[in-house]
Coordinates of C-alpha atoms in Angstrom, one line a residue:
Chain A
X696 CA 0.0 0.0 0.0
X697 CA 1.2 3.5 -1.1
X698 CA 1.2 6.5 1.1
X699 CA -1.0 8.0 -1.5
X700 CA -3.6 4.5 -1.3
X701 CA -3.9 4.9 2.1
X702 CA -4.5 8.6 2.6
X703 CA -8.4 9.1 2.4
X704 CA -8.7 12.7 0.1
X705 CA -5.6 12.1 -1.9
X706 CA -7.5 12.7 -5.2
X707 CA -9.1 15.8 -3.9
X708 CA -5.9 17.9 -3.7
X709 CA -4.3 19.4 -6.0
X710 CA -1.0 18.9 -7.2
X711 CA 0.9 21.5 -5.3
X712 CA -0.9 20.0 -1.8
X713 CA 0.5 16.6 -3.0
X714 CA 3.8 17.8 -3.5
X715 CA 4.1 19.5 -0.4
X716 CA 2.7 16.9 1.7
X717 CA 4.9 13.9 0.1
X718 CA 7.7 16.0 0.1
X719 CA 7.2 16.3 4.1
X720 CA 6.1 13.0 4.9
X721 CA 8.5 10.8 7.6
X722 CA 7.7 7.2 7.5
X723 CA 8.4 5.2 10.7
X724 CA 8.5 1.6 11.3
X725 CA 8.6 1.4 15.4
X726 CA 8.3 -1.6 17.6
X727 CA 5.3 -2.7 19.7
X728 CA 5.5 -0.7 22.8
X729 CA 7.2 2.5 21.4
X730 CA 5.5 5.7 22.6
X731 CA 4.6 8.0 19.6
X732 CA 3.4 10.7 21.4
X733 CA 3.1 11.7 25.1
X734 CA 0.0 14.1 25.8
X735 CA 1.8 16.9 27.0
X736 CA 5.0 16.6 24.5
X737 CA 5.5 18.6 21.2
X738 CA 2.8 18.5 18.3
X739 CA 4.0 14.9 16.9
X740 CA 2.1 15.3 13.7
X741 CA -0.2 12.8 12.4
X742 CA 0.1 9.5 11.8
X743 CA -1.6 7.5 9.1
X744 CA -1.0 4.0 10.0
X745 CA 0.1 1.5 7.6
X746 CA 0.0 -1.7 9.1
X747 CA 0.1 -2.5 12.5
X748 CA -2.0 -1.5 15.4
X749 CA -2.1 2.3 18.1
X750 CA -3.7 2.4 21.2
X751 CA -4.5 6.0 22.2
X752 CA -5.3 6.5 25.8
X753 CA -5.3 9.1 28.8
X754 CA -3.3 8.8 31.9
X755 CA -4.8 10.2 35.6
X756 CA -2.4 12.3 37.8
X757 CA -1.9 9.0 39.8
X758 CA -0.7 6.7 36.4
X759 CA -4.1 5.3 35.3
X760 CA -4.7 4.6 32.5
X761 CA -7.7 4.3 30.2
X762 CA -7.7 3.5 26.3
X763 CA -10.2 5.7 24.3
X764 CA -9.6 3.9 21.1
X765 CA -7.2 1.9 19.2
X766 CA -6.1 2.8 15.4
X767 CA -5.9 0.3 12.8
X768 CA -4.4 0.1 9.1
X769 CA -5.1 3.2 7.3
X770 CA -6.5 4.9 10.4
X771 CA -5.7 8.3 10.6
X772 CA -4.8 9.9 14.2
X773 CA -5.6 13.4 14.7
X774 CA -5.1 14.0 18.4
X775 CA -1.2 13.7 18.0
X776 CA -1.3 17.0 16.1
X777 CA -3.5 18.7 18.5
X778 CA -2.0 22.4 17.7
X779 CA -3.5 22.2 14.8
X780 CA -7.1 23.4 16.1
X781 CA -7.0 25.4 19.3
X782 CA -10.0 24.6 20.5
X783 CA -8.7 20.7 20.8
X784 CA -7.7 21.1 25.4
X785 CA -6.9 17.7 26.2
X786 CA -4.1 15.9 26.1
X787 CA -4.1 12.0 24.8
X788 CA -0.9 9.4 24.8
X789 CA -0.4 7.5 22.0
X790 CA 1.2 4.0 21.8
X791 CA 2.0 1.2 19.5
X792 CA 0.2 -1.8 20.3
X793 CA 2.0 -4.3 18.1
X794 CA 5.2 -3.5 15.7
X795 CA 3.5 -0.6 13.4
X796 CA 4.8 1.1 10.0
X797 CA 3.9 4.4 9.7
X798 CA 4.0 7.9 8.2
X799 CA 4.1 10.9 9.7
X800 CA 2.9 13.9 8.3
X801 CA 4.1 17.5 10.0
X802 CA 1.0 19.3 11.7
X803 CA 1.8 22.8 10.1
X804 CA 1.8 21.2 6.6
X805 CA -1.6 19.3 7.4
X806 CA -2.6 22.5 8.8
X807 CA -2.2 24.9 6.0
X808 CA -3.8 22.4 3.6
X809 CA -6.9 22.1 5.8
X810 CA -7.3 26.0 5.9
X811 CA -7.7 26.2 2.6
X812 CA -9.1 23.2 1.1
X813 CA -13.1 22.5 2.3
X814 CA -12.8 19.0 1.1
X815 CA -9.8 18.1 4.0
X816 CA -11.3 19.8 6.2
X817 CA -14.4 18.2 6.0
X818 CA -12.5 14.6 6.0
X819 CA -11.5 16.2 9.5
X820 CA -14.5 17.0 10.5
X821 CA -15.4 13.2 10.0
X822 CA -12.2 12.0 11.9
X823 CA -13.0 14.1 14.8
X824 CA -16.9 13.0 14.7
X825 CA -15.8 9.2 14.6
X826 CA -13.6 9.5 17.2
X827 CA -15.9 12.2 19.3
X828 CA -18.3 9.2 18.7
X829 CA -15.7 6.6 20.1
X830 CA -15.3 8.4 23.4
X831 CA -19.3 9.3 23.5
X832 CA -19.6 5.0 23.5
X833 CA -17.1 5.0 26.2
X834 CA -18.3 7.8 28.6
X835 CA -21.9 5.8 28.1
X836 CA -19.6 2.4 29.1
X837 CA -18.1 4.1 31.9
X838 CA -21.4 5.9 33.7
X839 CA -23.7 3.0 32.8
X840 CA -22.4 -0.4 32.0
X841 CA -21.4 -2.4 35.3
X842 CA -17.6 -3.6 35.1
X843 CA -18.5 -7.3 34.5
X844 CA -20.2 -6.2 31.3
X845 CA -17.2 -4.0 30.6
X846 CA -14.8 -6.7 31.2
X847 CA -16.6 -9.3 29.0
X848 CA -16.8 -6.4 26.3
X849 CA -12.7 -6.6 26.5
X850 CA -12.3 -9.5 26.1
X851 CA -14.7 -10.7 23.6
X852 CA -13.4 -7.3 21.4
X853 CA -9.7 -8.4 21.8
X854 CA -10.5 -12.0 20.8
X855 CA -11.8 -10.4 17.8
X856 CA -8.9 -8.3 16.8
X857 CA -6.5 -11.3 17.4
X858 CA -8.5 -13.8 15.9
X859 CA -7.5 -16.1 19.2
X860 CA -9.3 -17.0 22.2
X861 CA -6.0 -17.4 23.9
X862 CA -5.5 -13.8 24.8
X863 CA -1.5 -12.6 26.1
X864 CA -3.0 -10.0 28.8
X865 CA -1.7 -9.4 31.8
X866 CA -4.2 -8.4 34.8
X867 CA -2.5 -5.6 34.8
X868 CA -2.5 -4.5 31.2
X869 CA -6.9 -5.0 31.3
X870 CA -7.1 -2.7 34.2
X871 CA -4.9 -0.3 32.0
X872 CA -7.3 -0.3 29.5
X873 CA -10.3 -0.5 31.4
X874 CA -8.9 2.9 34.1
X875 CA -9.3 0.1 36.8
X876 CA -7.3 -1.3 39.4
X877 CA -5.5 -4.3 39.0
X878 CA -6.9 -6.0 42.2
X879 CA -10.3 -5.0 41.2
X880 CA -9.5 -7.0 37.6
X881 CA -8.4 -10.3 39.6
X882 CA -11.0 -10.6 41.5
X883 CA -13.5 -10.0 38.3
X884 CA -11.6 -13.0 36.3
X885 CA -11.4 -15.1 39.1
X886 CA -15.3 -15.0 39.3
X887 CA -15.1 -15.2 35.6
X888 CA -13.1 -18.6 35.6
X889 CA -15.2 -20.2 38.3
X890 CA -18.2 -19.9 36.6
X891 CA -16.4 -21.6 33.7
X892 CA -16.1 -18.7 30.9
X893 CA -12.5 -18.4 31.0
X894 CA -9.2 -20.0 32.4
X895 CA -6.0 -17.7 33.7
X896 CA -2.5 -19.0 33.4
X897 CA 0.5 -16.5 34.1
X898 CA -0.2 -13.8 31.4
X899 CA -3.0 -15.2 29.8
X900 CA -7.0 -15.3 29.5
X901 CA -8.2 -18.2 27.8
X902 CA -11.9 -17.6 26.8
X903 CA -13.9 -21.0 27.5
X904 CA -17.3 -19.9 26.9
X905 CA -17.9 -17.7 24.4
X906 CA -22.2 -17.8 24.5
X907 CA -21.4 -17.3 28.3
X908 CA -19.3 -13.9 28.1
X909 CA -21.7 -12.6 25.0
X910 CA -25.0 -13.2 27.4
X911 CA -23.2 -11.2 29.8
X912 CA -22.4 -8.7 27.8
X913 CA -26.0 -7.3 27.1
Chain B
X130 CA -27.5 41.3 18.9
X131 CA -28.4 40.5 15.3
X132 CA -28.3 36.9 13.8
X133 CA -25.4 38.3 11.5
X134 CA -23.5 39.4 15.0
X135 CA -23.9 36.3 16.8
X136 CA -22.8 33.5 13.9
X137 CA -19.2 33.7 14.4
X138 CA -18.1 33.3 10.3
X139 CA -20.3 35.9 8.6
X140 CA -18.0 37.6 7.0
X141 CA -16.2 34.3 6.2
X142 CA -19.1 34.2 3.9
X143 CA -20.1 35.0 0.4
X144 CA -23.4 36.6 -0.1
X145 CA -24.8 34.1 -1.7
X146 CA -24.6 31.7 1.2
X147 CA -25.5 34.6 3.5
X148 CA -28.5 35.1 1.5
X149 CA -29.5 31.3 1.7
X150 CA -28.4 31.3 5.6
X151 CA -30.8 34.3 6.2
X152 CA -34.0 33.1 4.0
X153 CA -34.2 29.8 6.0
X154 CA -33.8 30.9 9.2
X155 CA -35.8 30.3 12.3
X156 CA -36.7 32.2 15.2
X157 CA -37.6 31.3 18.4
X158 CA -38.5 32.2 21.8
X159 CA -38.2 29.1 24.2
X160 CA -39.4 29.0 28.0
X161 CA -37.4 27.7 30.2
X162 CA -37.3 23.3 30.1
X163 CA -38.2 23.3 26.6
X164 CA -37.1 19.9 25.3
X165 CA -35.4 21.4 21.9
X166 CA -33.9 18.3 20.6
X167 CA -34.4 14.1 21.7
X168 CA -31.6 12.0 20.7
X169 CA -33.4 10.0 18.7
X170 CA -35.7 12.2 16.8
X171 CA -34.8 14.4 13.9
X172 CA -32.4 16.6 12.5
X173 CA -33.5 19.7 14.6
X174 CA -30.9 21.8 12.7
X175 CA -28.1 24.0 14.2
X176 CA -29.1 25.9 17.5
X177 CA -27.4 29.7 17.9
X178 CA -28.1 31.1 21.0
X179 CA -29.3 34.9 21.3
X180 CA -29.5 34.6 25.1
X181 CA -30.5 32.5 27.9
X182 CA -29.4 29.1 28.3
X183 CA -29.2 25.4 26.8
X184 CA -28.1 22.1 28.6
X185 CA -26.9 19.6 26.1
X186 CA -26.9 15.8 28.0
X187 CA -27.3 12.0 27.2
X188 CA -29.3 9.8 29.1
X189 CA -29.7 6.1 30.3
X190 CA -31.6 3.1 29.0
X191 CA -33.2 3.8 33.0
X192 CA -33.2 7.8 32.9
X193 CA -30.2 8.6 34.2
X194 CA -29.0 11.6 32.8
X195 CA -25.2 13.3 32.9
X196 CA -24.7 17.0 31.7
X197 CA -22.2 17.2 28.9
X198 CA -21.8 20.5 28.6
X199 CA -24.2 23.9 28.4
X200 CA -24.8 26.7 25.6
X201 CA -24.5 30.6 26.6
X202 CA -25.2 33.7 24.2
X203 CA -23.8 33.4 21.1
X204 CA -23.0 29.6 21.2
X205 CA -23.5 27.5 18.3
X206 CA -25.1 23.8 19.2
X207 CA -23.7 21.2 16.4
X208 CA -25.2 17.7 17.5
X209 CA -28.6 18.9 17.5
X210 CA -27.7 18.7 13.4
X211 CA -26.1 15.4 13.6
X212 CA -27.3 14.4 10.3
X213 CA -24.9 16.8 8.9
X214 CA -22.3 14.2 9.2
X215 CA -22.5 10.5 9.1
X216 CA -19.5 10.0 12.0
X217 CA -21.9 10.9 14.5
X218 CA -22.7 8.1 16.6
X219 CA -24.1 9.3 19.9
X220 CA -27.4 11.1 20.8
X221 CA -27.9 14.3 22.9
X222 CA -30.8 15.5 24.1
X223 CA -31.1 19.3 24.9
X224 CA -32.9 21.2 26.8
X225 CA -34.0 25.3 27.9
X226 CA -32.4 25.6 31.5
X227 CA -34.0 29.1 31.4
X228 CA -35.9 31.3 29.2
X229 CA -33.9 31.4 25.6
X230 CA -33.7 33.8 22.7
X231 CA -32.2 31.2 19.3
X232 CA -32.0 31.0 16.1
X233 CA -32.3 27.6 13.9
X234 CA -30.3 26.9 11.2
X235 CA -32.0 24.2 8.9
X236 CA -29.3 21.3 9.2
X237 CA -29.4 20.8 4.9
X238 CA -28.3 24.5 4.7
X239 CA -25.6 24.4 6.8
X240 CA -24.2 21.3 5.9
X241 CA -24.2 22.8 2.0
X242 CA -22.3 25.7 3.2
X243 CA -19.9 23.9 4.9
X244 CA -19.0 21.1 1.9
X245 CA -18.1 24.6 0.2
X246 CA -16.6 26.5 2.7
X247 CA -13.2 25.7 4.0
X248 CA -13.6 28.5 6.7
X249 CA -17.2 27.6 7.6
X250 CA -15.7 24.0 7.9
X251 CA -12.9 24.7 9.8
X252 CA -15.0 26.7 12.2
X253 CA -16.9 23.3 12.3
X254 CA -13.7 21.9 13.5
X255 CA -13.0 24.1 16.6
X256 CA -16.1 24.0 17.7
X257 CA -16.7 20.1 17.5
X258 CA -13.2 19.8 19.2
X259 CA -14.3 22.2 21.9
X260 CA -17.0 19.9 22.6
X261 CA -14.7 17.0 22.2
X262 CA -12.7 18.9 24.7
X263 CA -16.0 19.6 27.6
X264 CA -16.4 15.8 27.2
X265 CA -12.9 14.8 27.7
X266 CA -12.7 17.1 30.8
X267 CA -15.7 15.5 31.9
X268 CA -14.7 11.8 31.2
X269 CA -11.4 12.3 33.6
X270 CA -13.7 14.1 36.9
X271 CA -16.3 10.6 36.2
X272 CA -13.4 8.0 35.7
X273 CA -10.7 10.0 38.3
X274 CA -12.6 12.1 40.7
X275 CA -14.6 11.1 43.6
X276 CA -18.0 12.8 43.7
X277 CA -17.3 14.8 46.6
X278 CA -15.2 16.9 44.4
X279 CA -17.5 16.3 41.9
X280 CA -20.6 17.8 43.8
X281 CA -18.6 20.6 45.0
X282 CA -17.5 21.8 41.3
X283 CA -21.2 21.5 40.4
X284 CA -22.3 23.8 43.0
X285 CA -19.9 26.4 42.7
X286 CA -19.8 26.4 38.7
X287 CA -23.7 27.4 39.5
X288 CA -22.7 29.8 41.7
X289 CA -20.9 31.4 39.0
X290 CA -23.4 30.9 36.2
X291 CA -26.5 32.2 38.5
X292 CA -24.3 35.0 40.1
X293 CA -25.5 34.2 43.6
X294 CA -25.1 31.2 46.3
X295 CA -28.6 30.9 46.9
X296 CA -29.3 27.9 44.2
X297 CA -32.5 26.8 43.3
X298 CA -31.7 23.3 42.9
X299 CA -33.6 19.9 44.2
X300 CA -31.1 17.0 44.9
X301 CA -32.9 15.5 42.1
X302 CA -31.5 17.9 39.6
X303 CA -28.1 17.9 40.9
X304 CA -28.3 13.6 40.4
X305 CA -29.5 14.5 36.8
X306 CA -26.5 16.4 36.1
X307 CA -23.9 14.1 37.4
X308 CA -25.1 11.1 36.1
X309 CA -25.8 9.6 39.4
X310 CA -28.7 8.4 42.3
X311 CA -30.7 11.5 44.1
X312 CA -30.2 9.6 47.2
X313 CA -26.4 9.6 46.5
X314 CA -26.6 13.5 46.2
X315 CA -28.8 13.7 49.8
X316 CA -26.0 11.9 51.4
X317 CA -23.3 14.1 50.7
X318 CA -24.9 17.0 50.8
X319 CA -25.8 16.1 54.2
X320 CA -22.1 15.4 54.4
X321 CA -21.5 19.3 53.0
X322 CA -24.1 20.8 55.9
X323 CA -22.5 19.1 58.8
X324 CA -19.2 20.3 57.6
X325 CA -21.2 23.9 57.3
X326 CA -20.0 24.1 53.5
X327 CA -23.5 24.7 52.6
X328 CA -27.6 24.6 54.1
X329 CA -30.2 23.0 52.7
X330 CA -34.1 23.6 52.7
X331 CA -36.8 22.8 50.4
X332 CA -35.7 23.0 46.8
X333 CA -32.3 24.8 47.7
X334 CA -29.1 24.6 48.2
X335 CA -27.2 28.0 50.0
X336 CA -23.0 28.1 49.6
X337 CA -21.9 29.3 53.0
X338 CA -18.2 28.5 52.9
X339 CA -17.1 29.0 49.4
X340 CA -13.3 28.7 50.3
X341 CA -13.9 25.3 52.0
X342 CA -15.6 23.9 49.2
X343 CA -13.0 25.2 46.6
X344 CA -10.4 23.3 49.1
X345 CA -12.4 20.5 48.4
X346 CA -12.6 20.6 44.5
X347 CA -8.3 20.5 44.6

């Protein structure tokens, strides 16, 4: 996949928008684990992922965490380049979840194209909106949805994106995602595992009963 | 204040679109707990506050409400026109909180003007990310904060809105706004009177320490 496959309103620039954004572009290959962008660091830019997989995430004052959403191939993330709207006040850390390749496109340059071409800025409106939308599902999650539900939701979603029941989580790596505690996780999968939906091992969830964890889930 | 005062990207605009703003445009004078737009019914079309007060919030399968965010003079309310783009996922409902002065923007109009516009579009931007950046604030006090803090935030943003420490506000209100129980809100504002932060009667709620309640927001 070419940089200019993979960015969503390529054909609605003009050529010198194209130039001056491929003639800017960085392209990163970066291991899983690496940080690409701390929420109160410098404007990274954004990051239109090629393959791989970003976790973006906000961090309390005591080191929780929570993950707001995770960016997949040919996602685009925004909130990296957060100078370029003023109005944008918070502050998210971004991180790659598996080894990722990756381009990197300078805010000013997305910046001055967005002033002055409706079409990407409209395509950023839509970012914004899905992601807005994202956060909106997990504010709902957070005031409504009991953790057990929550829990189950994790797990059945990360199944999904690794096409394996036999899930490499730590305890401590759900309650990061879930702005839980640890002990509070333990105790939840331990009541999980004794009514026979999953088994634990060191590092690993094992989903048993799939039907089991969905019914919860509702 | 004129319409063509209070939308912040008049001049942004060529007459044309002025002219098609200005022949669809609705008036209208709301009392106060007017429901102006249900999550799930139509496109109400963009809200533009003259004066008074909105109270944008989304609410439980069981009626629990939480307050995302309110509307002042002059501010522009996008997700009562979330037809205009197809990344909105999530439902608000708003409401009058008092007596208020707005114009409606047909959401079809608006959303033509913007697909044209790159300043009307970019405007779109800060305002959705300013929105984006109420909810975020909101999502750390719910998934950080204890409710103490929470409750004593609440009433002294009031203070400030209302200009006064008397509030007019039932225990019942103050759940609806925090997404939580009214018996949860009795409790600690008990909790608040025996400490003699504040004193309750019928349908009120009077600040008397203001400086040990800001302690308590730190």
């Amino acid at each position: 996949m070419t940089f200019q496959e993979a960015f969503p309103v390529w054909n609605k620039l003009h050529s010198g928008q194209q130039d001056l954004i491929l003639s800017n572009l960085r392209f990163q290959a970066v291991k899983k684990g690496t940080m690409l962008h701390n929420g109160d660091t410098e404007c990274t830019g954004l990051l239109l992922v090629k393959s791989g997989q970003l976790r973006a995430y906000i961090l309390s004052d005591e080191g929780r965490e929570i993950t707001l959403y995770r960016l997949f191939d040919r996602d685009l993330c925004l909130f990296s380049a957060s100078c370029i709207m003023r109005s944008i006040q918070f502050e998210v850390s971004i991180e790659a979840e598996k080894d990722t390749d990756l381009w990197v496109i300078p805010a000013a340059v997305y910046q001055r194209i967005m002033e002055e071409s409706a079409p990407v800025s409209n395509y950023t409106n839509e970012l914004m909106a899905s992601r807005f939308s994202e956060v909106m599902w997990l504010m709902e999650q957070v005031m409504w949805k009991s953790l057990d539900k929550r829990v189950a939701d994790f797990l059945l979603e990360e199944a999904a994106i690794e096409g394996t029941s036999e899930l490499k989580l730590t305890h401590e790596t759900i309650a990061n995602h879930l702005g839980t505690h640890r002990e509070v996780i333990t105790r939840m999968l331990r009541y999980f595992q004794s009514e026979g939906m999953v088994k634990l091992s060191r590092g690993a969830v094992a989903i048993l009963d799939e039907r089991k964890l969905e019914a919860l889930r509702e």
